[in-house]
Amino acid sequence: MIKRIMNVLVCASMLGLTACGGSVFAQSSAKDNGKLNVVCTTFSCYDWTREIMGEHTDDADLTYLLENGTDLHSYQPSAADIAEITSCDVFVYVGGESEEWAEDALKNASNKDMKVIKLMDAQGLNTKEEELKEGMQVEEEEDDEHSEEPEYDEHIWLSPKNAKILCENIADALCEADPDNAEDYKANLNGYSEKLDELDNKFKDAVASAKIKTIVFGDRFPFRYLCDDYGLDYFAAFVGCSAETEASFETIAFLVNKTDELGVNTIFTIENSDGKIAQAIISNSKNKDQKTAVLNSLQSVSANDIENGTTYISMMEDNCEALKAAID
């Protein structure tokens, strides 16, 4: 409900921008310098696009909208962001519930030749409905017209297998928008796909040698695609897009019982978590000696992180190491 209210407010502000003498988009400082202008919402699609563009990134305008590290679920586009999107040559976004605002932004596009890549609609991708697992805390039902619609898990990037498919779709759009450099984009895609295959194999090897193939998550859980890919089971406090932060007694008790039953030695959280739920699980378990570890959902990566060398592959490799340490 919170996200939908935010989307309504964003849409209202966009309508307001078109009043009083015409659209702000026509008056914006959007780039018109002859360079290829590419806009990406999330870190993953930005980093993939950068890899595929390679050396041509220096000759283009590549924008990462969440560069200040704002989480995808709480991001609200500014007027400048909307202007950037509506005039760009290529727009890459996930297209899940958290980005419903983008559909309205695209209706105001001034560049009618824009290539739009909605990753959740990518050809070859198997998008899954959000899963309410046993023991998860149920959010209050939303009493609106969306309540009967299926909710799809938008965290498609947290799977190296999906990443390969998504990169192919991005490369196709770049080749269409910039045919002069298409052969370079294809070559860069092939090289990057090999790196994604290596990442995929690292996860396969980590799970193949695992003593425990179930993880316990004291947090919201955006890693369903990753677990499904490698045959892992999980129990968690909330679904991936939940706005809840406080777990009920029943939810914590369930996760404590699973921790004891499975004999897991690690309770996971996502990045930027306060860890309170994980600590509650540990303090109420029989052994009380479990460690906590972080699996990073790649949803709050800043421009500073990127400047310091953070990439999609480096973060997913860190996740692989954290996972391996917990299940070995």
XYZ file of C-alpha atoms in Angstrom:
328
model
C 0.000 0.000 0.000
C 2.815 2.413 0.878
C 4.430 1.928 -2.530
C 1.152 2.482 -4.335
C 0.521 5.707 -2.407
C 4.020 6.851 -3.376
C 3.281 6.058 -7.011
C 0.057 8.086 -6.875
C 1.975 11.045 -5.440
C 4.631 10.746 -8.137
C 1.977 10.638 -10.847
C 0.260 13.673 -9.347
C 3.511 15.599 -9.296
C 4.144 14.681 -12.921
C 0.727 15.994 -13.889
C 1.519 19.186 -12.016
C 4.716 19.597 -13.977
C 2.800 19.847 -17.244
C 0.672 22.796 -16.108
C 1.341 26.552 -16.245
C 2.617 27.081 -19.749
C 3.488 23.628 -21.025
C 5.521 20.594 -20.064
C 8.620 20.921 -17.939
C 10.116 18.158 -20.073
C 10.453 20.470 -23.026
C 12.110 23.061 -20.779
C 14.464 20.634 -19.030
C 18.196 20.458 -19.287
C 17.996 17.027 -20.930
C 21.095 16.289 -22.977
C 21.014 17.063 -26.695
C 24.675 16.744 -27.576
C 24.566 14.014 -30.199
C 25.759 11.352 -27.767
C 23.900 8.130 -27.091
C 21.876 8.837 -23.943
C 21.133 5.766 -21.790
C 19.253 5.863 -18.472
C 19.188 2.943 -16.006
C 17.193 2.812 -12.790
C 18.956 0.157 -10.697
C 22.586 -0.708 -10.084
C 22.448 -4.111 -11.762
C 21.071 -2.865 -15.061
C 23.492 0.081 -14.941
C 26.508 -2.162 -14.407
C 25.414 -4.632 -17.079
C 24.893 -1.786 -19.548
C 28.292 -0.339 -18.731
C 29.943 -3.713 -19.341
C 28.199 -4.169 -22.682
C 29.003 -0.639 -23.853
C 32.639 -1.073 -22.851
C 34.889 1.689 -24.159
C 31.905 3.374 -25.808
C 30.648 4.326 -22.355
C 33.119 7.225 -22.452
C 31.484 8.533 -25.645
C 27.929 8.280 -24.300
C 25.819 9.686 -21.477
C 25.068 6.763 -19.162
C 22.932 7.682 -16.151
C 22.318 5.654 -12.978
C 19.246 7.096 -11.282
C 19.761 5.516 -7.843
C 23.393 6.633 -7.583
C 22.913 8.127 -4.120
C 22.295 4.634 -2.744
C 18.534 4.938 -2.286
C 16.831 1.560 -1.972
C 14.709 0.609 -4.974
C 11.626 0.191 -2.794
C 11.739 3.752 -1.447
C 13.036 5.627 -4.516
C 10.919 8.516 -5.798
C 12.034 10.125 -9.075
C 12.676 13.854 -9.113
C 11.498 16.177 -11.874
C 15.028 16.088 -13.282
C 14.979 12.273 -13.283
C 11.687 12.224 -15.163
C 13.041 14.701 -17.702
C 16.135 12.541 -18.181
C 14.012 9.463 -18.797
C 11.558 11.028 -21.227
C 14.244 12.311 -23.588
C 16.804 9.477 -23.513
C 17.637 7.073 -26.351
C 17.593 3.905 -24.239
C 15.776 3.388 -20.943
C 16.507 0.272 -18.878
C 14.367 -0.531 -15.849
C 13.235 -3.571 -13.895
C 9.535 -2.896 -14.258
C 8.253 -4.435 -11.026
C 5.888 -3.053 -8.421
C 8.515 -0.644 -7.101
C 8.815 1.018 -10.508
C 5.170 1.482 -11.425
C 5.951 5.209 -11.637
C 8.025 4.546 -14.775
C 4.964 3.605 -16.825
C 3.558 7.109 -16.354
C 6.909 8.714 -17.062
C 7.138 6.870 -20.373
C 3.709 8.137 -21.438
C 5.290 11.609 -21.534
C 8.306 10.545 -23.587
C 9.512 13.288 -25.933
C 11.804 10.875 -27.804
C 9.409 8.676 -29.759
C 12.320 6.516 -31.008
C 13.391 5.585 -27.481
C 14.332 1.929 -26.899
C 12.676 0.755 -23.687
C 13.882 -2.387 -21.908
C 11.472 -3.535 -19.205
C 13.545 -6.349 -17.769
C 10.623 -8.227 -16.220
C 9.225 -8.621 -19.739
C 12.553 -9.753 -21.173
C 12.350 -12.491 -23.765
C 13.366 -15.843 -22.281
C 12.894 -14.794 -18.645
C 10.752 -16.913 -16.323
C 9.229 -14.340 -13.975
C 7.727 -15.858 -10.826
C 4.929 -14.766 -8.549
C 5.967 -13.575 -5.115
C 6.021 -16.571 -2.766
C 4.450 -16.617 0.680
C 6.400 -19.379 2.410
C 5.401 -21.245 5.531
C 6.070 -19.141 8.621
C 6.286 -15.804 6.807
C 4.500 -12.876 8.387
C 1.442 -11.963 6.324
C 0.878 -8.302 5.500
C -2.595 -6.799 5.816
C -4.696 -7.250 2.691
C -4.922 -4.172 0.536
C -8.509 -3.102 -0.082
C -8.113 -1.731 -3.593
C -8.418 -2.719 -7.213
C -4.911 -4.250 -7.233
C -5.573 -6.742 -4.424
C -6.702 -9.562 -6.732
C -3.827 -9.134 -9.181
C -0.837 -11.484 -8.895
C 2.306 -9.870 -7.478
C 5.470 -10.874 -9.268
C 8.839 -11.102 -7.581
C 10.813 -8.213 -9.049
C 14.240 -9.297 -7.754
C 15.138 -10.955 -11.040
C 18.722 -9.656 -11.035
C 19.730 -11.840 -8.070
C 20.342 -14.811 -10.356
C 23.376 -15.167 -12.621
C 21.239 -17.232 -14.995
C 18.721 -14.405 -15.274
C 21.538 -11.878 -15.626
C 22.685 -13.578 -18.818
C 19.219 -13.328 -20.345
C 18.776 -9.729 -19.245
C 22.156 -8.685 -20.655
C 21.205 -10.156 -24.024
C 18.068 -8.014 -24.067
C 20.041 -4.895 -23.124
C 22.618 -5.594 -25.835
C 19.892 -5.998 -28.464
C 18.453 -2.588 -27.583
C 21.880 -0.917 -27.654
C 22.590 -2.423 -31.072
C 19.302 -1.035 -32.397
C 19.874 2.404 -30.892
C 23.537 2.612 -31.970
C 24.097 0.302 -34.979
C 27.514 1.797 -35.744
C 28.901 0.157 -32.614
C 26.742 -2.973 -32.665
C 29.605 -5.383 -33.318
C 31.499 -4.069 -30.304
C 28.416 -4.441 -28.115
C 27.984 -8.038 -29.254
C 31.636 -8.822 -28.561
C 31.438 -7.232 -25.106
C 28.275 -9.208 -24.368
C 30.022 -12.466 -25.260
C 32.939 -11.660 -22.967
C 30.674 -10.673 -20.100
C 28.478 -13.729 -20.576
C 31.542 -15.883 -19.967
C 32.092 -14.087 -16.649
C 28.449 -14.716 -15.710
C 28.922 -18.399 -16.548
C 31.904 -18.490 -14.184
C 29.783 -16.863 -11.483
C 27.021 -19.396 -12.098
C 29.522 -22.238 -11.682
C 30.764 -20.806 -8.383
C 27.236 -20.947 -6.973
C 26.753 -24.468 -8.336
C 29.985 -25.628 -6.683
C 29.103 -23.958 -3.377
C 25.738 -25.706 -3.184
C 27.029 -29.039 -4.501
C 29.316 -29.436 -1.479
C 26.779 -28.119 1.029
C 25.919 -30.047 4.196
C 22.770 -27.974 4.713
C 20.636 -26.864 1.779
C 18.213 -24.637 3.675
C 18.917 -21.102 4.864
C 17.157 -19.079 7.563
C 16.596 -15.382 6.900
C 15.710 -12.960 9.697
C 14.595 -10.310 7.262
C 12.650 -9.758 4.056
C 13.708 -12.258 1.425
C 14.513 -11.116 -2.137
C 16.584 -14.192 -3.068
C 13.941 -16.597 -4.336
C 15.354 -16.701 -7.879
C 18.813 -17.478 -6.534
C 17.553 -20.277 -4.269
C 15.398 -21.804 -6.998
C 18.312 -21.782 -9.451
C 20.575 -23.811 -7.180
C 18.125 -26.044 -5.344
C 18.196 -24.274 -1.990
C 15.242 -24.052 0.372
C 14.671 -21.149 2.766
C 12.588 -19.786 5.604
C 12.261 -16.046 6.145
C 10.399 -13.420 8.131
C 8.893 -11.496 5.203
C 8.509 -11.609 1.440
C 11.019 -9.667 -0.653
C 9.013 -6.474 -1.121
C 7.476 -6.349 2.328
C 7.308 -2.989 4.073
C 7.296 -4.735 7.471
C 10.299 -4.385 9.773
C 8.956 -5.750 13.055
C 8.405 -9.503 13.211
C 5.652 -10.982 15.350
C 6.271 -13.426 18.195
C 4.817 -16.201 16.026
C 7.158 -15.439 13.127
C 10.267 -15.375 15.327
C 9.182 -18.558 17.146
C 8.730 -20.346 13.817
C 12.203 -19.312 12.621
C 13.726 -20.324 15.970
C 12.179 -23.771 15.624
C 13.506 -24.130 12.077
C 16.954 -23.011 13.195
C 17.005 -25.680 15.908
C 15.460 -28.354 13.705
C 17.840 -27.821 10.786
C 20.942 -27.168 12.871
C 21.875 -24.077 10.856
C 24.848 -22.089 12.134
C 24.096 -18.789 10.371
C 21.115 -16.444 10.338
C 21.060 -14.178 7.299
C 19.951 -10.576 6.861
C 20.034 -8.217 3.897
C 22.264 -5.142 3.672
C 21.441 -2.165 5.888
C 19.401 -4.326 8.274
C 19.446 -3.509 11.975
C 19.753 -7.251 12.627
C 17.189 -7.261 15.438
C 15.159 -10.159 14.062
C 18.268 -12.252 13.454
C 19.488 -11.574 16.992
C 16.074 -12.492 18.403
C 16.204 -15.809 16.558
C 19.678 -16.557 17.887
C 18.947 -15.565 21.481
C 15.890 -17.822 21.570
C 17.482 -20.829 19.892
C 18.814 -23.829 21.809
C 22.489 -23.255 21.071
C 22.462 -19.447 20.978
C 25.786 -19.509 19.138
C 24.775 -18.906 15.519
C 26.522 -16.229 13.495
C 24.861 -13.549 11.435
C 25.788 -12.914 7.828
C 24.621 -10.610 5.045
C 23.406 -11.469 1.581
C 23.412 -8.249 -0.413
C 20.369 -7.605 -2.595
C 22.267 -4.967 -4.647
C 19.445 -2.475 -4.113
C 21.321 0.384 -2.452
C 24.649 0.685 -4.290
C 25.942 4.254 -4.496
C 28.076 6.069 -7.035
C 30.847 6.103 -4.433
C 30.687 2.298 -4.215
C 31.019 2.095 -7.982
C 34.005 4.446 -7.986
C 35.642 2.148 -5.435
C 35.328 -0.812 -7.798
C 32.009 -2.387 -6.847
C 30.455 -4.393 -9.687
C 27.558 -6.783 -10.075
C 29.935 -9.728 -10.254
C 32.046 -8.655 -7.261
C 28.949 -8.309 -5.070
C 27.472 -11.605 -6.210
C 30.828 -13.305 -5.576
C 30.702 -11.927 -2.020
C 27.201 -13.371 -1.691
C 28.464 -16.713 -2.933
C 31.241 -16.763 -0.333
C 28.829 -15.822 2.459
C 26.418 -18.521 1.371
C 29.153 -21.154 1.092
C 30.441 -20.400 4.587
C 26.948 -20.863 5.996
C 25.999 -24.130 4.294
C 29.353 -25.979 4.266
